[in-house]
């Protein structure tokens, strides 16, 4: 078993054990007025543990909200142009789960480089193939313009790092088309509907549980996630089997969403495999994201579903909705799971 796989299995087991222990009722939580209120609403008492046990305590929304361009996300995805089409980046350890750099963060890094290399500013569609696991530290992004047109430009990019033997290794390769979201017409004709979720104050975040599992997830310090309790049975050892995950999403420092942070949002929730009763690492093989419009200020809602797990692979279909009930991003990824 790979070290990361083993660590994630241990982390998952610890979270579930904590959930079961609290489900039997801890004296500390039993005396909590909010816990009693939740019990009266017939939600599991142990729901309070879920998010904080899942992830370390994220910084609450900053007293002074940061602006787009001045947040940790912007600094950690910033690339430096070394030569035309070539960019340097220091991948931050702050966006890791155990020791793996999050795929959505990596997609945003590549998306930022392509936004500089191409004549159009905004990602419309971006498809990434994850070839090998990326590590925190120096990396190089090499871009190539494939085609430019009046409304769309297309490019490809690769992220590369050096391995322990000094060999250059390609970690990710993407193909993307960029345009100008602000130039799109306002006409919307859709049958899509926002996910049915409880209000944010009825979902669960770091402040609703006990002390976090140490070292489990650095990325959680940088996110505002409030998970729908209907998709958290896995953390109690009672997965629903439905393959669904839903959450309110934002950045912990209060920065509003933009097209690049949407690339992070589609890959920031716990894997749906957990609600299918599986444990451990669920590495992304391929991810395609569509950015449909510039999101309005305010928290996002992310809904992810899996309909088919077969042969050790599953798909995750994600929708991201903004505060005006507009569908702002969609994605599909193919991921690998360990069965048994």
Short mmCIF file of C-alpha atoms in Angstrom, two decimals:
data_model
loop_
_atom_site.label_atom_id
_atom_site.label_comp_id
_atom_site.label_asym_id
_atom_site.label_seq_id
_atom_site.Cartn_x
_atom_site.Cartn_y
_atom_site.Cartn_z
CA UNK A 1 0.00 0.00 0.00
CA UNK A 2 1.34 3.46 -0.92
CA UNK A 3 2.25 5.73 2.04
CA UNK A 4 -0.36 8.32 1.08
CA UNK A 5 -3.03 5.63 0.72
CA UNK A 6 -2.16 4.23 4.15
CA UNK A 7 -2.20 7.67 5.75
CA UNK A 8 -5.58 8.51 4.28
CA UNK A 9 -7.07 5.21 5.38
CA UNK A 10 -5.81 5.85 8.91
CA UNK A 11 -7.20 9.40 8.82
CA UNK A 12 -10.59 8.18 7.57
CA UNK A 13 -10.74 5.52 10.31
CA UNK A 14 -9.90 8.08 12.99
CA UNK A 15 -12.61 10.44 11.73
CA UNK A 16 -15.18 7.64 11.69
CA UNK A 17 -14.15 6.45 15.15
CA UNK A 18 -14.52 9.96 16.46
CA UNK A 19 -17.96 10.16 14.89
CA UNK A 20 -19.13 6.92 16.48
CA UNK A 21 -17.78 7.97 19.86
CA UNK A 22 -19.64 11.24 19.74
CA UNK A 23 -22.75 9.54 18.44
CA UNK A 24 -22.99 7.76 21.78
CA UNK A 25 -23.00 11.17 23.42
CA UNK A 26 -20.09 13.03 24.95
CA UNK A 27 -20.80 14.95 28.13
CA UNK A 28 -19.23 18.07 26.69
CA UNK A 29 -21.45 18.19 23.65
CA UNK A 30 -24.52 16.97 25.51
CA UNK A 31 -24.29 20.08 27.66
CA UNK A 32 -24.03 22.29 24.58
CA UNK A 33 -27.32 24.15 23.92
CA UNK A 34 -26.83 23.93 20.19
CA UNK A 35 -26.39 20.18 20.47
CA UNK A 36 -29.69 19.86 22.27
CA UNK A 37 -31.37 21.97 19.61
CA UNK A 38 -30.02 19.72 16.89
CA UNK A 39 -31.23 16.63 18.70
CA UNK A 40 -34.69 18.15 18.90
CA UNK A 41 -34.55 18.67 15.14
CA UNK A 42 -33.73 14.95 14.91
CA UNK A 43 -30.29 15.49 13.44
CA UNK A 44 -27.61 13.16 14.82
CA UNK A 45 -25.86 14.63 17.83
CA UNK A 46 -22.62 13.44 16.30
CA UNK A 47 -23.10 15.74 13.34
CA UNK A 48 -21.25 18.36 15.38
CA UNK A 49 -18.02 16.50 15.04
CA UNK A 50 -18.20 16.02 11.34
CA UNK A 51 -16.64 18.94 9.70
CA UNK A 52 -13.99 19.69 12.24
CA UNK A 53 -13.08 16.03 12.41
CA UNK A 54 -12.95 15.96 8.65
CA UNK A 55 -10.75 19.03 8.41
CA UNK A 56 -8.70 21.24 10.72
CA UNK A 57 -10.20 24.46 11.91
CA UNK A 58 -10.34 26.89 9.03
CA UNK A 59 -9.89 30.55 9.71
CA UNK A 60 -13.32 32.12 10.06
CA UNK A 61 -14.19 34.78 7.52
CA UNK A 62 -11.65 37.53 7.99
CA UNK A 63 -12.80 40.57 9.94
CA UNK A 64 -11.60 42.59 6.97
CA UNK A 65 -12.46 40.74 3.77
CA UNK A 66 -9.63 40.55 1.30
CA UNK A 67 -10.19 41.45 -2.32
CA UNK A 68 -9.55 39.46 -5.47
CA UNK A 69 -5.85 39.78 -6.22
CA UNK A 70 -4.86 40.24 -2.58
CA UNK A 71 -5.61 36.86 -0.98
CA UNK A 72 -3.54 33.83 -0.10
CA UNK A 73 -5.12 32.01 -3.04
CA UNK A 74 -3.87 34.70 -5.41
CA UNK A 75 -0.37 34.67 -3.95
CA UNK A 76 -0.13 30.88 -3.96
CA UNK A 77 -1.32 30.55 -7.57
CA UNK A 78 0.85 33.41 -8.84
CA UNK A 79 3.26 32.47 -11.63
CA UNK A 80 6.40 34.32 -12.73
CA UNK A 81 7.10 34.57 -16.44
CA UNK A 82 10.63 33.35 -17.12
CA UNK A 83 10.39 33.46 -20.90
CA UNK A 84 7.53 33.62 -23.41
CA UNK A 85 5.21 30.74 -22.52
CA UNK A 86 7.38 29.55 -19.59
CA UNK A 87 6.44 30.26 -15.96
CA UNK A 88 7.90 29.47 -12.55
CA UNK A 89 5.71 28.63 -9.57
CA UNK A 90 6.41 27.51 -6.01
CA UNK A 91 3.59 25.10 -5.19
CA UNK A 92 2.43 25.88 -1.68
CA UNK A 93 2.19 23.19 1.00
CA UNK A 94 -0.88 25.04 2.24
CA UNK A 95 -3.08 23.40 -0.41
CA UNK A 96 -2.32 19.78 0.39
CA UNK A 97 -4.37 16.84 1.66
CA UNK A 98 -1.95 14.72 3.71
CA UNK A 99 1.06 15.21 1.38
CA UNK A 100 -0.69 15.49 -2.01
CA UNK A 101 -1.22 18.90 -3.62
CA UNK A 102 -4.93 19.40 -4.32
CA UNK A 103 -5.93 18.97 -7.95
CA UNK A 104 -8.22 22.00 -8.01
CA UNK A 105 -5.41 24.24 -6.74
CA UNK A 106 -3.12 22.86 -9.45
CA UNK A 107 -5.79 23.50 -12.07
CA UNK A 108 -6.00 27.12 -10.90
CA UNK A 109 -2.21 27.47 -11.18
CA UNK A 110 -2.24 26.23 -14.76
CA UNK A 111 -5.31 28.33 -15.46
CA UNK A 112 -3.51 31.46 -14.29
CA UNK A 113 -0.51 30.74 -16.51
CA UNK A 114 -2.73 30.19 -19.55
CA UNK A 115 -4.64 33.38 -18.78
CA UNK A 116 -1.35 35.25 -19.11
CA UNK A 117 -0.18 33.39 -22.21
CA UNK A 118 -3.42 33.62 -24.22
CA UNK A 119 -5.04 36.81 -25.55
CA UNK A 120 -8.39 36.12 -23.82
CA UNK A 121 -8.67 36.46 -20.03
CA UNK A 122 -11.10 33.81 -18.78
CA UNK A 123 -11.16 30.00 -18.84
CA UNK A 124 -14.26 28.70 -20.60
CA UNK A 125 -13.28 25.03 -20.64
CA UNK A 126 -10.18 23.34 -19.28
CA UNK A 127 -9.36 19.63 -19.34
CA UNK A 128 -6.55 18.26 -17.20
CA UNK A 129 -4.89 14.87 -17.17
CA UNK A 130 -3.14 14.19 -13.86
CA UNK A 131 -0.09 12.10 -14.72
CA UNK A 132 1.85 11.90 -11.44
CA UNK A 133 1.30 13.34 -7.96
CA UNK A 134 2.58 16.91 -7.54
CA UNK A 135 4.64 17.91 -4.51
CA UNK A 136 4.92 21.23 -2.72
CA UNK A 137 7.91 23.17 -4.01
CA UNK A 138 9.31 24.56 -7.25
CA UNK A 139 7.61 23.74 -10.54
CA UNK A 140 7.64 24.98 -14.12
CA UNK A 141 4.61 25.60 -16.32
CA UNK A 142 5.17 25.48 -20.07
CA UNK A 143 2.39 26.81 -22.27
CA UNK A 144 1.73 26.71 -25.99
CA UNK A 145 -0.83 28.66 -27.98
CA UNK A 146 -2.75 26.29 -30.23
CA UNK A 147 -5.12 28.73 -31.90
CA UNK A 148 -6.37 32.26 -31.48
CA UNK A 149 -9.65 33.63 -32.76
CA UNK A 150 -11.88 36.62 -32.24
CA UNK A 151 -13.95 35.17 -29.38
CA UNK A 152 -11.92 32.17 -28.23
CA UNK A 153 -8.28 31.20 -27.93
CA UNK A 154 -6.99 27.71 -27.20
CA UNK A 155 -3.78 26.67 -25.51
CA UNK A 156 -2.15 23.79 -23.74
CA UNK A 157 0.06 23.72 -20.68
CA UNK A 158 2.16 21.25 -18.73
CA UNK A 159 3.34 21.45 -15.13
CA UNK A 160 6.72 19.84 -14.49
CA UNK A 161 8.88 19.15 -11.44
CA UNK A 162 12.17 17.41 -10.77
CA UNK A 163 12.14 14.02 -9.07
CA UNK A 164 14.62 12.83 -6.44
CA UNK A 165 17.07 11.74 -9.15
CA UNK A 166 17.02 15.14 -10.83
CA UNK A 167 14.86 14.06 -13.77
CA UNK A 168 12.17 16.39 -15.06
CA UNK A 169 8.74 14.81 -14.61
CA UNK A 170 5.49 16.02 -16.16
CA UNK A 171 2.81 16.14 -13.47
CA UNK A 172 -0.22 17.51 -15.34
CA UNK A 173 -1.14 18.37 -18.92
CA UNK A 174 -4.10 20.57 -19.79
CA UNK A 175 -5.89 21.78 -22.92
CA UNK A 176 -8.06 24.85 -22.50
CA UNK A 177 -10.14 27.40 -24.40
CA UNK A 178 -10.33 30.98 -23.11
CA UNK A 179 -12.70 33.83 -23.85
CA UNK A 180 -14.16 36.92 -22.20
CA UNK A 181 -16.96 36.13 -19.75
CA UNK A 182 -17.98 39.78 -19.59
CA UNK A 183 -18.72 39.75 -23.33
CA UNK A 184 -21.29 36.94 -23.10
CA UNK A 185 -25.01 37.75 -23.58
CA UNK A 186 -27.32 37.66 -20.56
CA UNK A 187 -29.81 35.20 -22.09
CA UNK A 188 -30.23 32.05 -19.94
CA UNK A 189 -32.50 29.12 -20.81
CA UNK A 190 -32.02 26.20 -18.46
CA UNK A 191 -33.79 23.37 -16.69
CA UNK A 192 -31.01 23.14 -14.09
CA UNK A 193 -31.92 23.97 -10.50
CA UNK A 194 -29.74 24.82 -7.50
CA UNK A 195 -29.16 21.96 -5.04
CA UNK A 196 -31.66 21.56 -2.22
CA UNK A 197 -29.47 22.31 0.79
CA UNK A 198 -30.08 23.54 4.32
CA UNK A 199 -29.12 27.13 5.06
CA UNK A 200 -25.47 27.61 5.87
CA UNK A 201 -26.14 27.89 9.60
CA UNK A 202 -27.70 24.41 9.53
CA UNK A 203 -24.68 22.85 7.85
CA UNK A 204 -21.51 21.88 9.64
CA UNK A 205 -18.11 23.49 9.80
CA UNK A 206 -14.96 23.39 11.94
CA UNK A 207 -16.53 25.22 14.86
CA UNK A 208 -19.18 22.51 15.27
CA UNK A 209 -16.93 19.68 16.37
CA UNK A 210 -14.05 18.67 18.62
CA UNK A 211 -10.34 19.15 18.05
CA UNK A 212 -9.14 18.36 14.52
CA UNK A 213 -7.13 15.36 13.45
CA UNK A 214 -3.57 16.69 13.42
CA UNK A 215 -1.88 16.96 10.05
CA UNK A 216 -4.89 15.72 8.12
CA UNK A 217 -5.45 18.54 5.67
CA UNK A 218 -3.62 21.84 5.29
CA UNK A 219 -6.02 23.02 2.59
CA UNK A 220 -8.85 23.18 5.12
CA UNK A 221 -7.23 26.17 6.81
CA UNK A 222 -7.78 28.08 3.58
CA UNK A 223 -11.37 27.09 2.84
CA UNK A 224 -14.79 27.93 4.19
CA UNK A 225 -16.75 24.70 3.80
CA UNK A 226 -20.12 24.00 5.39
CA UNK A 227 -21.14 20.46 4.56
CA UNK A 228 -24.74 19.34 4.09
CA UNK A 229 -25.46 16.89 6.94
CA UNK A 230 -27.35 14.64 4.51
CA UNK A 231 -24.02 13.83 2.84
CA UNK A 232 -21.99 13.17 5.99
CA UNK A 233 -23.04 9.68 7.00
CA UNK A 234 -19.60 8.37 6.03
CA UNK A 235 -17.97 10.25 8.90
CA UNK A 236 -20.20 8.32 11.32
CA UNK A 237 -19.47 4.99 9.70
CA UNK A 238 -22.95 5.13 8.16
CA UNK A 239 -22.45 6.03 4.47
CA UNK A 240 -25.68 6.58 2.58
CA UNK A 241 -24.58 4.70 -0.53
CA UNK A 242 -25.93 7.54 -2.70
CA UNK A 243 -22.60 8.93 -3.88
CA UNK A 244 -23.46 12.56 -3.14
CA UNK A 245 -21.56 15.43 -1.54
CA UNK A 246 -22.83 18.99 -1.07
CA UNK A 247 -21.43 22.05 0.65
CA UNK A 248 -21.36 25.78 0.92
CA UNK A 249 -17.97 26.91 -0.34
CA UNK A 250 -15.73 29.95 -0.09
CA UNK A 251 -12.21 30.98 0.77
CA UNK A 252 -11.49 31.36 4.47
CA UNK A 253 -10.17 34.90 4.13
CA UNK A 254 -13.46 36.08 2.64
CA UNK A 255 -12.19 36.64 -0.90
CA UNK A 256 -15.06 36.50 -3.38
CA UNK A 257 -15.09 33.86 -6.09
CA UNK A 258 -13.79 34.43 -9.60
CA UNK A 259 -13.26 32.12 -12.59
CA UNK A 260 -9.95 30.80 -11.25
CA UNK A 261 -11.30 29.98 -7.79
CA UNK A 262 -14.15 28.10 -9.49
CA UNK A 263 -11.47 25.70 -10.76
CA UNK A 264 -10.59 25.06 -7.11
CA UNK A 265 -14.22 24.74 -6.02
CA UNK A 266 -15.01 21.81 -8.33
CA UNK A 267 -12.34 19.68 -6.60
CA UNK A 268 -12.43 20.85 -2.99
CA UNK A 269 -15.07 18.67 -1.30
CA UNK A 270 -14.51 15.25 0.26
CA UNK A 271 -14.81 12.51 -2.38
CA UNK A 272 -18.22 11.00 -3.07
CA UNK A 273 -16.54 7.62 -2.67
CA UNK A 274 -16.77 8.13 1.10
CA UNK A 275 -20.57 8.12 0.88
CA UNK A 276 -20.30 4.91 -1.15
CA UNK A 277 -18.57 3.28 1.82
CA UNK A 278 -15.01 3.45 0.50
CA UNK A 279 -11.91 4.76 2.24
CA UNK A 280 -8.55 6.14 1.29
CA UNK A 281 -7.16 8.23 -1.49
CA UNK A 282 -9.32 8.85 -4.57
CA UNK A 283 -6.82 10.28 -7.09
CA UNK A 284 -8.12 12.21 -10.07
CA UNK A 285 -7.22 10.77 -13.46
CA UNK A 286 -8.88 13.44 -15.61
CA UNK A 287 -10.94 16.53 -14.85
CA UNK A 288 -12.81 18.82 -17.25
CA UNK A 289 -14.28 22.07 -15.94
CA UNK A 290 -16.61 24.52 -17.71
CA UNK A 291 -16.85 28.08 -16.41
CA UNK A 292 -20.27 29.39 -17.45
CA UNK A 293 -20.22 32.93 -16.10
CA UNK A 294 -18.48 35.20 -13.63
CA UNK A 295 -19.84 34.42 -10.14
CA UNK A 296 -21.65 37.02 -8.07
CA UNK A 297 -20.18 37.96 -4.68
CA UNK A 298 -21.10 35.67 -1.80
CA UNK A 299 -20.77 31.99 -0.92
CA UNK A 300 -21.06 29.27 -3.52
CA UNK A 301 -22.99 26.03 -3.35
CA UNK A 302 -21.26 22.95 -4.71
CA UNK A 303 -23.11 19.72 -5.48
CA UNK A 304 -21.25 16.58 -6.58
CA UNK A 305 -22.79 13.27 -7.62
CA UNK A 306 -21.51 9.87 -8.67
CA UNK A 307 -23.81 7.56 -10.59
CA UNK A 308 -21.45 4.80 -11.62
CA UNK A 309 -18.51 3.10 -9.94
CA UNK A 310 -17.12 0.22 -11.97
CA UNK A 311 -13.78 -1.45 -12.46
CA UNK A 312 -12.14 0.64 -9.75
CA UNK A 313 -13.07 3.99 -11.34
CA UNK A 314 -15.88 6.47 -10.71
CA UNK A 315 -17.03 9.77 -12.13
CA UNK A 316 -17.81 12.89 -10.12
CA UNK A 317 -20.16 15.40 -11.72
CA UNK A 318 -20.03 18.81 -10.05
CA UNK A 319 -22.21 21.90 -10.28
CA UNK A 320 -21.31 25.23 -8.71
CA UNK A 321 -24.03 27.81 -8.03
CA UNK A 322 -23.53 31.40 -6.95
CA UNK A 323 -25.51 33.57 -4.53
CA UNK A 324 -27.96 34.61 -7.27
CA UNK A 325 -28.88 30.99 -8.10
CA UNK A 326 -26.85 31.12 -11.29
CA UNK A 327 -25.03 27.98 -12.46
CA UNK A 328 -21.48 29.32 -12.75
CA UNK A 329 -19.39 26.18 -13.26
CA UNK A 330 -19.71 22.50 -14.09
CA UNK A 331 -17.18 19.70 -14.11
CA UNK A 332 -16.73 15.99 -14.57
CA UNK A 333 -13.78 14.02 -13.33
CA UNK A 334 -12.74 10.41 -13.57
CA UNK A 335 -11.10 9.14 -10.39
CA UNK A 336 -9.59 5.88 -9.23
CA UNK A 337 -10.72 4.09 -6.09
CA UNK A 338 -9.28 1.23 -4.09
CA UNK A 339 -11.86 -1.49 -3.60
CA UNK A 340 -11.76 -3.73 -0.54
#
